[in-house]
Short mmCIF file of C-alpha atoms in Angstrom, two decimals:
data_model
loop_
_atom_site.label_atom_id
_atom_site.label_comp_id
_atom_site.label_asym_id
_atom_site.label_seq_id
_atom_site.Cartn_x
_atom_site.Cartn_y
_atom_site.Cartn_z
CA UNK A 237 61.75 163.66 79.15
CA UNK A 238 63.91 165.01 81.98
CA UNK A 239 66.55 162.44 81.07
CA UNK A 240 66.51 163.56 77.45
CA UNK A 241 66.71 167.26 78.39
CA UNK A 242 69.62 166.70 80.76
CA UNK A 243 71.50 164.43 78.39
CA UNK A 244 71.32 161.45 80.74
CA UNK A 245 72.03 158.07 79.22
CA UNK A 246 70.03 156.06 81.73
CA UNK A 247 67.04 156.99 83.86
CA UNK A 248 65.45 155.25 86.84
CA UNK A 249 61.80 156.11 87.46
CA UNK A 250 58.72 154.47 88.86
CA UNK A 251 55.86 154.64 91.30
CA UNK A 252 55.23 154.38 95.04
CA UNK A 253 51.85 153.34 96.35
CA UNK A 254 50.11 151.85 99.37
CA UNK A 255 48.51 148.43 99.27
CA UNK A 256 46.53 148.17 102.51
CA UNK A 257 49.24 148.10 105.22
CA UNK A 258 52.16 147.74 102.78
CA UNK A 259 54.22 150.23 100.80
CA UNK A 260 55.02 149.08 97.23
CA UNK A 261 57.67 150.30 94.79
CA UNK A 262 57.69 149.63 91.05
CA UNK A 263 60.71 150.90 89.16
CA UNK A 264 61.96 150.88 85.59
CA UNK A 265 65.42 151.54 84.20
CA UNK A 266 65.31 152.91 80.67
CA UNK A 267 67.62 154.15 77.96
CA UNK A 268 66.75 157.85 77.97
CA UNK A 269 67.60 158.47 74.32
CA UNK A 270 65.48 155.63 72.93
CA UNK A 271 62.98 154.93 75.68
CA UNK A 272 64.03 151.26 75.66
CA UNK A 273 63.28 149.39 78.86
CA UNK A 274 66.53 148.01 80.26
CA UNK A 275 65.29 146.42 83.47
CA UNK A 276 61.98 146.19 85.33
CA UNK A 277 61.96 146.13 89.13
CA UNK A 278 58.45 145.44 90.27
CA UNK A 279 56.63 144.67 93.48
CA UNK A 280 59.27 145.63 96.06
CA UNK A 281 57.06 145.78 99.15
CA UNK A 282 57.02 145.74 102.93
CA UNK A 283 55.25 147.17 106.01
CA UNK A 284 54.28 150.80 105.51
CA UNK A 285 54.96 151.32 109.22
CA UNK A 286 58.66 150.52 108.67
CA UNK A 287 59.53 151.61 105.13
CA UNK A 288 63.34 151.89 105.42
CA UNK A 289 64.08 148.15 104.98
CA UNK A 290 61.86 148.23 101.86
CA UNK A 291 63.75 151.24 100.53
CA UNK A 292 67.03 149.43 101.22
CA UNK A 293 65.74 146.43 99.27
CA UNK A 294 64.77 148.75 96.40
CA UNK A 295 68.22 150.38 96.51
CA UNK A 296 69.91 146.97 96.33
CA UNK A 297 67.80 145.98 93.34
CA UNK A 298 68.30 149.25 91.46
CA UNK A 299 72.03 149.16 92.05
CA UNK A 300 72.13 145.52 90.98
CA UNK A 301 70.19 146.34 87.82
CA UNK A 302 72.49 149.25 86.95
CA UNK A 303 75.56 147.07 87.59
CA UNK A 304 74.20 144.34 85.32
CA UNK A 305 73.35 146.95 82.67
CA UNK A 306 76.99 148.09 82.63
CA UNK A 307 78.41 144.55 82.75
CA UNK A 308 79.37 143.29 79.26
CA UNK A 309 79.03 139.67 80.38
CA UNK A 310 75.47 139.99 81.68
CA UNK A 311 73.83 143.17 80.49
CA UNK A 312 72.64 142.13 77.05
CA UNK A 313 71.11 138.87 78.30
CA UNK A 314 69.10 140.58 81.05
CA UNK A 315 67.98 143.38 78.72
CA UNK A 316 66.78 140.95 76.08
CA UNK A 317 64.88 138.87 78.60
CA UNK A 318 63.59 141.77 80.74
CA UNK A 319 64.60 139.58 83.68
CA UNK A 320 64.52 140.69 87.28
CA UNK A 321 68.09 141.76 88.07
CA UNK A 322 69.84 140.55 91.21
CA UNK A 323 70.36 142.47 94.41
CA UNK A 324 73.57 144.47 94.37
CA UNK A 325 75.21 142.45 97.16
CA UNK A 326 74.48 139.24 95.23
CA UNK A 327 75.86 140.81 92.06
CA UNK A 328 79.08 141.80 93.85
CA UNK A 329 79.53 138.26 95.21
CA UNK A 330 78.83 136.91 91.72
CA UNK A 331 81.52 139.14 90.20
CA UNK A 332 84.03 138.08 92.85
CA UNK A 333 83.20 134.44 92.15
CA UNK A 334 83.62 134.88 88.40
CA UNK A 335 86.95 136.62 89.01
CA UNK A 336 88.14 133.62 91.05
CA UNK A 337 86.93 131.35 88.23
CA UNK A 338 88.90 133.28 85.59
CA UNK A 339 92.00 132.90 87.76
CA UNK A 340 91.46 129.13 87.93
CA UNK A 341 90.76 129.43 91.68
CA UNK A 342 87.85 127.05 91.46
CA UNK A 343 87.32 126.23 95.14
CA UNK A 344 87.19 129.93 96.02
CA UNK A 345 84.88 130.52 93.06
CA UNK A 346 82.51 127.79 94.24
CA UNK A 347 82.18 129.33 97.70
CA UNK A 348 81.67 132.91 96.50
CA UNK A 349 79.17 131.96 93.82
CA UNK A 350 77.15 129.90 96.29
CA UNK A 351 77.13 132.96 98.54
CA UNK A 352 75.79 135.06 95.66
CA UNK A 353 72.94 132.61 95.11
CA UNK A 354 72.15 132.55 98.83
CA UNK A 355 72.03 136.36 98.96
CA UNK A 356 69.29 136.42 96.33
CA UNK A 357 67.20 133.30 95.85
CA UNK A 358 65.74 134.79 92.65
CA UNK A 359 69.23 134.87 91.08
CA UNK A 360 70.12 131.23 90.26
CA UNK A 361 72.81 131.98 87.64
CA UNK A 362 75.62 131.79 90.26
CA UNK A 363 74.55 128.21 91.00
CA UNK A 364 75.25 127.27 87.37
CA UNK A 365 78.72 128.84 87.35
CA UNK A 366 79.43 127.43 90.81
CA UNK A 367 78.56 123.96 89.50
CA UNK A 368 81.14 124.33 86.75
CA UNK A 369 83.71 125.55 89.30
CA UNK A 370 83.05 122.65 91.65
CA UNK A 371 83.40 120.12 88.84
CA UNK A 372 86.71 121.72 87.81
CA UNK A 373 87.86 121.14 91.41
CA UNK A 374 86.88 117.48 91.21
CA UNK A 375 84.02 118.08 93.65
CA UNK A 376 81.50 116.29 91.45
CA UNK A 377 78.94 115.43 94.12
CA UNK A 378 78.80 119.07 95.18
CA UNK A 379 78.61 120.17 91.55
CA UNK A 380 75.69 117.81 91.02
CA UNK A 381 73.89 119.29 94.04
CA UNK A 382 74.43 122.85 92.76
CA UNK A 383 73.22 121.89 89.30
CA UNK A 384 70.05 120.35 90.75
CA UNK A 385 69.37 123.51 92.76
CA UNK A 386 69.76 125.59 89.63
CA UNK A 387 67.55 123.21 87.66
CA UNK A 388 64.75 123.70 90.19
CA UNK A 389 64.93 127.44 89.41
CA UNK A 390 65.48 127.15 85.66
CA UNK A 391 62.40 129.27 84.97
CA UNK A 392 64.36 132.22 86.39
CA UNK A 393 67.25 131.66 83.97
CA UNK A 394 67.53 133.22 80.54
CA UNK A 395 67.40 130.76 77.59
CA UNK A 396 71.16 131.25 77.16
CA UNK A 397 71.83 130.19 80.74
CA UNK A 398 69.36 127.32 80.52
CA UNK A 399 71.52 125.89 77.73
CA UNK A 400 74.59 126.30 79.93
CA UNK A 401 72.78 124.55 82.78
CA UNK A 402 71.88 121.71 80.41
CA UNK A 403 75.56 121.51 79.44
CA UNK A 404 76.55 121.30 83.11
CA UNK A 405 74.06 118.50 83.76
CA UNK A 406 75.27 116.63 80.66
CA UNK A 407 78.90 117.03 81.66
CA UNK A 408 78.23 115.67 85.14
CA UNK A 409 76.51 112.70 83.49
CA UNK A 410 79.62 112.13 81.36
CA UNK A 411 77.83 112.89 78.08
CA UNK A 412 80.35 115.00 76.14
CA UNK A 413 78.27 115.11 72.96
CA UNK A 414 75.18 116.40 74.77
CA UNK A 415 77.36 118.93 76.61
CA UNK A 416 78.73 120.15 73.28
CA UNK A 417 75.29 120.44 71.69
CA UNK A 418 73.96 122.47 74.63
CA UNK A 419 76.92 124.84 74.50
CA UNK A 420 76.53 125.20 70.74
CA UNK A 421 72.88 126.12 71.30
CA UNK A 422 74.03 128.80 73.76
CA UNK A 423 76.48 130.19 71.21
CA UNK A 424 73.61 130.74 68.78
CA UNK A 425 72.01 133.08 71.34
CA UNK A 426 75.20 134.95 72.28
CA UNK A 427 77.89 134.66 69.60
CA UNK A 428 81.32 135.52 70.88
CA UNK A 429 80.44 134.81 74.52
CA UNK A 430 81.95 132.50 77.08
CA UNK A 431 79.83 129.60 75.78
CA UNK A 432 81.87 129.73 72.57
CA UNK A 433 85.05 128.92 74.49
CA UNK A 434 83.31 126.15 76.44
CA UNK A 435 81.99 124.72 73.16
CA UNK A 436 85.50 124.93 71.65
CA UNK A 437 86.90 122.99 74.60
CA UNK A 438 84.18 120.37 74.14
CA UNK A 439 84.92 120.15 70.41
CA UNK A 440 88.56 119.39 71.21
CA UNK A 441 87.48 116.71 73.72
CA UNK A 442 85.39 115.13 70.96
CA UNK A 443 88.36 115.33 68.52
CA UNK A 444 86.62 117.93 66.36
CA UNK A 445 89.48 120.42 66.00
CA UNK A 446 88.15 122.23 62.94
CA UNK A 447 84.89 122.97 64.75
CA UNK A 448 86.94 124.23 67.71
CA UNK A 449 88.80 126.64 65.40
CA UNK A 450 85.51 127.82 63.93
CA UNK A 451 84.23 128.63 67.42
CA UNK A 452 87.47 130.40 68.32
CA UNK A 453 87.10 132.63 65.27
CA UNK A 454 84.16 134.38 67.00
CA UNK A 455 86.21 135.24 70.11
CA UNK A 456 88.30 138.34 70.76
CA UNK A 457 91.42 137.40 72.77
CA UNK A 458 91.86 141.06 73.72
CA UNK A 459 88.22 141.78 74.62
CA UNK A 460 86.65 142.03 78.07
CA UNK A 461 85.73 138.34 78.21
CA UNK A 462 88.93 136.63 77.01
CA UNK A 463 91.51 139.36 77.59
CA UNK A 464 92.29 138.26 81.15
CA UNK A 465 91.86 134.50 80.64
CA UNK A 466 94.99 132.47 79.81
CA UNK A 467 93.03 129.23 79.12
CA UNK A 468 91.69 130.95 75.99
CA UNK A 469 94.77 129.59 74.21
CA UNK A 470 94.28 126.04 75.51
CA UNK A 471 91.66 124.67 73.12
CA UNK A 472 93.00 126.90 70.32
CA UNK A 473 96.50 125.42 70.44
CA UNK A 474 95.20 121.90 71.11
CA UNK A 475 93.01 122.11 68.00
CA UNK A 476 96.05 122.92 65.86
CA UNK A 477 97.92 120.14 67.70
CA UNK A 478 95.30 117.54 66.79
CA UNK A 479 95.47 118.69 63.15
CA UNK A 480 99.26 118.34 63.14
CA UNK A 481 99.66 122.09 62.49
CA UNK A 482 102.39 122.49 65.08
CA UNK A 483 104.01 125.64 63.70
CA UNK A 484 100.67 127.44 63.93
CA UNK A 485 100.15 125.91 67.35
CA UNK A 486 103.49 127.34 68.49
CA UNK A 487 102.65 130.75 67.02
CA UNK A 488 99.40 130.97 68.99
CA UNK A 489 101.06 129.70 72.17
CA UNK A 490 103.67 132.45 71.77
CA UNK A 491 100.91 135.05 71.61
CA UNK A 492 99.46 133.67 74.82
CA UNK A 493 102.82 133.76 76.57
CA UNK A 494 103.44 137.33 75.38
CA UNK A 495 100.13 138.41 76.90
CA UNK A 496 100.56 136.39 80.13
CA UNK A 497 104.34 136.08 80.62
CA UNK A 498 104.14 134.69 84.16
CA UNK A 499 101.21 132.31 83.65
CA UNK A 500 102.14 128.64 83.47
CA UNK A 501 99.39 127.76 80.97
CA UNK A 502 100.85 129.47 77.86
CA UNK A 503 104.20 127.88 78.72
CA UNK A 504 102.49 124.48 78.74
CA UNK A 505 100.96 125.19 75.33
CA UNK A 506 104.34 126.34 74.00
CA UNK A 507 106.12 123.26 75.33
CA UNK A 508 103.51 120.95 73.84
CA UNK A 509 104.07 122.47 70.40
CA UNK A 510 107.88 122.49 70.64
CA UNK A 511 107.87 118.84 71.73
CA UNK A 512 105.62 117.87 68.81
CA UNK A 513 108.02 119.65 66.44
CA UNK A 514 110.86 117.49 67.77
CA UNK A 515 112.88 120.40 69.14
CA UNK A 516 114.35 118.63 72.13
CA UNK A 517 116.97 121.25 73.05
CA UNK A 518 114.39 124.02 72.95
CA UNK A 519 112.01 121.93 75.04
CA UNK A 520 114.70 121.48 77.71
CA UNK A 521 115.32 125.23 77.75
CA UNK A 522 111.61 125.94 78.20
CA UNK A 523 111.42 123.31 80.95
CA UNK A 524 114.28 125.03 82.78
CA UNK A 525 112.38 128.34 82.56
CA UNK A 526 109.46 126.81 84.46
CA UNK A 527 111.47 127.35 87.65
CA UNK A 528 110.87 131.11 87.37
CA UNK A 529 107.06 130.75 87.36
CA UNK A 530 105.50 131.87 90.66
CA UNK A 531 103.09 129.54 92.51
CA UNK A 532 99.62 129.75 90.95
CA UNK A 533 96.46 127.71 90.39
CA UNK A 534 96.53 125.18 87.59
CA UNK A 535 99.10 122.56 86.65
CA UNK A 536 102.37 122.55 88.58
CA UNK A 537 105.71 122.86 86.76
CA UNK A 538 106.25 119.16 87.50
CA UNK A 539 102.95 118.28 85.84
CA UNK A 540 103.81 120.42 82.79
CA UNK A 541 107.09 118.51 82.52
CA UNK A 542 105.19 115.21 82.47
CA UNK A 543 102.95 116.42 79.63
CA UNK A 544 105.98 117.66 77.68
CA UNK A 545 107.76 114.32 78.21
CA UNK A 546 104.79 112.38 76.85
CA UNK A 547 104.78 114.53 73.72
CA UNK A 548 108.55 114.21 73.27
CA UNK A 549 108.36 110.43 73.51
CA UNK A 550 105.35 110.24 71.17
CA UNK A 551 107.22 112.32 68.59
CA UNK A 552 110.37 110.23 68.62
CA UNK A 553 112.63 111.76 71.27
CA UNK A 554 112.67 109.34 74.22
CA UNK A 555 116.07 110.57 75.46
CA UNK A 556 114.88 114.15 76.00
CA UNK A 557 111.62 112.80 77.42
CA UNK A 558 113.58 110.89 80.05
CA UNK A 559 115.68 113.98 80.86
CA UNK A 560 112.54 116.07 81.33
CA UNK A 561 110.94 113.39 83.53
CA UNK A 562 114.04 113.24 85.71
CA UNK A 563 113.77 117.01 86.07
CA UNK A 564 110.13 116.60 87.13
CA UNK A 565 111.29 114.17 89.83
CA UNK A 566 113.72 116.82 91.08
CA UNK A 567 110.96 119.43 91.09
CA UNK A 568 108.59 117.24 93.13
CA UNK A 569 111.42 116.24 95.44
CA UNK A 570 112.39 119.86 96.14
CA UNK A 571 108.99 120.88 97.47
CA UNK A 572 108.82 122.14 101.07
CA UNK A 573 107.97 119.56 103.70
CA UNK A 574 104.42 120.86 104.05
CA UNK A 575 103.74 120.26 100.34
CA UNK A 576 105.36 116.85 99.96
CA UNK A 577 102.20 114.79 100.63
CA UNK A 578 100.27 116.72 97.97
CA UNK A 579 102.75 115.62 95.31
CA UNK A 580 103.11 111.91 96.13
CA UNK A 581 100.71 110.83 93.40
CA UNK A 582 102.39 113.09 90.86
CA UNK A 583 105.76 111.64 91.85
CA UNK A 584 104.35 108.15 91.26
CA UNK A 585 103.26 109.23 87.76
CA UNK A 586 106.79 110.41 86.93
CA UNK A 587 108.20 107.07 88.12
CA UNK A 588 105.59 105.27 86.00
CA UNK A 589 106.47 107.32 82.89
CA UNK A 590 110.15 106.62 83.53
CA UNK A 591 109.22 102.90 83.56
CA UNK A 592 110.81 102.44 86.96
CA UNK A 593 108.27 99.76 87.71
CA UNK A 594 109.50 98.72 91.14
CA UNK A 595 109.55 102.28 92.52
CA UNK A 596 106.25 103.21 90.82
CA UNK A 597 104.55 100.08 92.11
CA UNK A 598 105.86 100.66 95.62
CA UNK A 599 104.66 104.25 95.77
CA UNK A 600 101.26 103.38 94.25
CA UNK A 601 100.85 100.56 96.77
CA UNK A 602 101.55 102.99 99.61
CA UNK A 603 98.97 105.41 98.24
CA UNK A 604 96.46 102.59 97.78
CA UNK A 605 96.49 101.83 101.49
CA UNK A 606 94.24 104.87 101.94
CA UNK A 607 92.46 104.50 98.57
CA UNK A 608 92.24 100.77 97.75
CA UNK A 609 89.59 101.26 95.05
CA UNK A 610 91.18 104.22 93.29
CA UNK A 611 90.92 103.39 89.54
CA UNK A 612 94.22 105.06 88.64
CA UNK A 613 96.26 103.32 91.32
CA UNK A 614 94.64 99.98 90.60
CA UNK A 615 94.90 100.43 86.84
CA UNK A 616 98.57 101.38 86.86
CA UNK A 617 99.32 98.21 88.86
CA UNK A 618 97.49 96.21 86.20
CA UNK A 619 99.45 97.73 83.34
CA UNK A 620 102.75 97.18 85.18
CA UNK A 621 101.81 93.51 85.60
CA UNK A 622 100.93 93.24 81.90
CA UNK A 623 104.20 94.89 80.86
CA UNK A 624 106.12 92.44 83.05
CA UNK A 625 104.33 89.50 81.43
CA UNK A 626 102.34 88.65 84.57
CA UNK A 627 99.13 87.90 82.70
CA UNK A 628 97.32 86.34 85.65
CA UNK A 629 97.76 89.42 87.88
CA UNK A 630 96.91 91.78 85.02
CA UNK A 631 93.65 89.94 84.27
CA UNK A 632 92.72 89.80 87.94
CA UNK A 633 93.16 93.58 88.24
CA UNK A 634 91.16 94.05 85.03
CA UNK A 635 88.32 92.04 86.59
CA UNK A 636 88.47 94.19 89.73
CA UNK A 637 88.31 97.32 87.59
CA UNK A 638 85.26 96.00 85.72
CA UNK A 639 83.32 95.57 88.98
CA UNK A 640 84.51 98.77 90.61
CA UNK A 641 81.82 101.04 92.05
CA UNK A 642 83.43 104.45 91.47
CA UNK A 643 80.91 107.32 91.14
CA UNK A 644 81.97 110.17 88.85
CA UNK A 645 84.89 108.11 87.49
CA UNK A 646 83.94 108.99 83.88
CA UNK A 647 85.25 105.85 82.21
CA UNK A 648 88.60 105.72 84.02
CA UNK A 649 88.29 102.06 85.12
CA UNK A 650 87.38 101.03 81.56
CA UNK A 651 90.23 103.11 80.12
CA UNK A 652 92.71 101.26 82.35
CA UNK A 653 91.22 97.95 81.23
CA UNK A 654 91.88 99.07 77.64
CA UNK A 655 95.49 99.83 78.53
CA UNK A 656 95.90 96.41 80.14
CA UNK A 657 94.39 94.70 77.09
CA UNK A 658 96.75 96.63 74.79
CA UNK A 659 99.80 95.32 76.67
CA UNK A 660 98.40 91.80 76.77
CA UNK A 661 98.23 91.87 72.97
CA UNK A 662 94.42 91.97 72.83
CA UNK A 663 94.19 94.83 70.32
CA UNK A 664 90.55 94.36 69.28
CA UNK A 665 89.43 94.14 72.91
CA UNK A 666 91.48 97.24 73.74
CA UNK A 667 89.68 99.23 71.04
CA UNK A 668 86.28 98.01 72.20
CA UNK A 669 87.12 99.06 75.76
CA UNK A 670 88.45 102.41 74.57
CA UNK A 671 85.18 103.14 72.79
CA UNK A 672 83.24 102.11 75.89
CA UNK A 673 85.38 104.39 78.09
CA UNK A 674 84.61 107.32 75.79
CA UNK A 675 80.88 106.53 76.01
CA UNK A 676 81.19 106.47 79.81
CA UNK A 677 82.56 110.01 79.84
CA UNK A 678 86.31 109.70 79.40
CA UNK A 679 87.88 112.83 77.93
CA UNK A 680 91.03 110.95 76.90
CA UNK A 681 90.42 111.01 73.14
CA UNK A 682 92.48 114.18 72.67
CA UNK A 683 95.51 112.69 74.48
CA UNK A 684 95.49 109.10 73.22
CA UNK A 685 98.16 109.97 70.64
CA UNK A 686 100.78 110.57 73.37
CA UNK A 687 99.69 107.94 75.90
CA UNK A 688 102.61 105.49 76.25
CA UNK A 689 100.25 102.77 77.43
CA UNK A 690 98.73 102.65 73.95
CA UNK A 691 102.03 102.38 72.11
CA UNK A 692 101.29 98.72 71.21
CA UNK A 693 98.33 100.04 69.16
CA UNK A 694 100.16 102.84 67.33
CA UNK A 695 100.17 101.00 63.97
CA UNK A 696 96.83 99.25 64.49
CA UNK A 697 94.29 100.43 61.93
CA UNK A 698 91.23 100.79 64.21
CA UNK A 699 93.33 102.78 66.70
CA UNK A 700 94.60 105.15 64.01
CA UNK A 701 91.02 105.52 62.77
CA UNK A 702 89.90 106.43 66.31
CA UNK A 703 92.55 109.14 66.48
CA UNK A 704 91.65 110.71 63.12
CA UNK A 705 90.03 114.20 63.52
CA UNK A 706 86.28 114.04 63.10
CA UNK A 707 85.44 117.62 62.32
#
């Protein structure tokens, strides 16, 4: 009543009582105009002889509840579920972690989100988001551990976040279809939320571009969730790419670049579209502009050049593709001495795409001294042997790949076996291996169309059928 008389929007009230030698606080946060309960905070207790730590705990919880209430990404879920809100310090760490995540700073996000979960053991949501961040960093074992911790506390999660946890667990198991279904279930509970973008990304991975566009239609690129997130345009443009709608793809990429002029991601999306449209001169101009991009998380300019070159070659412009790849070599070669080691593998990829087999093989062999069972290094050596007509070596490497014990490899060894089979002229075997790689968790389906190692299959019916959009 006081809240209504004073025109307050939100009121915190409750009770204080003694329970033997403890002091106990129960609080409620309500919408003063409607009387709707926004958050319950019950049973905050401690020694009555030393009440100040209890009051501090209450303060943390009330502030956390008010922060969640005002947060568009969390408030509605907690209000619907009447869930216990986190302590304020945990909430602040959570927000910092999510901010790192939105900036593609996944290692920093993992650390801050773990800290949030450790600050409040009754707030397991940060463990879920931290698991996603760790997996984006390639730290799959750590992501698995975080996901298991969250799963042990799933009763504290809202149904929406339980679906997201299920998606995380499915993704770590390499089950893209189960991941997609879990994210779709989350979208039913919170249309227009971050799960919609995750589901759109999964739809693209499954070669379901129309479903990805349907999911994107519920998102606001200028709203509080997507307005500061350049990857929003990733699955959107890739969906149009898979449908062959490259003019529309370029239009959307241009919108992303206009909103984030110094982000490398919209430039990647723009280059991908221009390359698919066969505009070689424009692609070279956009590649040259990558030099002005400041250092940032995400793909390097050299990596973007490799992706553009693959598209240019796949769409009939091998000369410009070679020019762009040579520029990528210059970019990697111009890195400061302290960065050079980080780019050795990327440099080997450029040599491989340039079909400089001797140099690529030599660099991969040097890298393999420290990583003898790396599927990518081993697989590229197998394809080089197959391309050179050295069938015996190619088959021996294929056998090694088939017996490789590589946790969290998500079908990579099998994918390389498919590439080797394609260059050995075993088209049917290559398709069988491709399908197996996808079942094992490979996300390569969306990029098979521009993979030069599958060029021998370009006109093969089963391969073209595999590439056809499914939804």
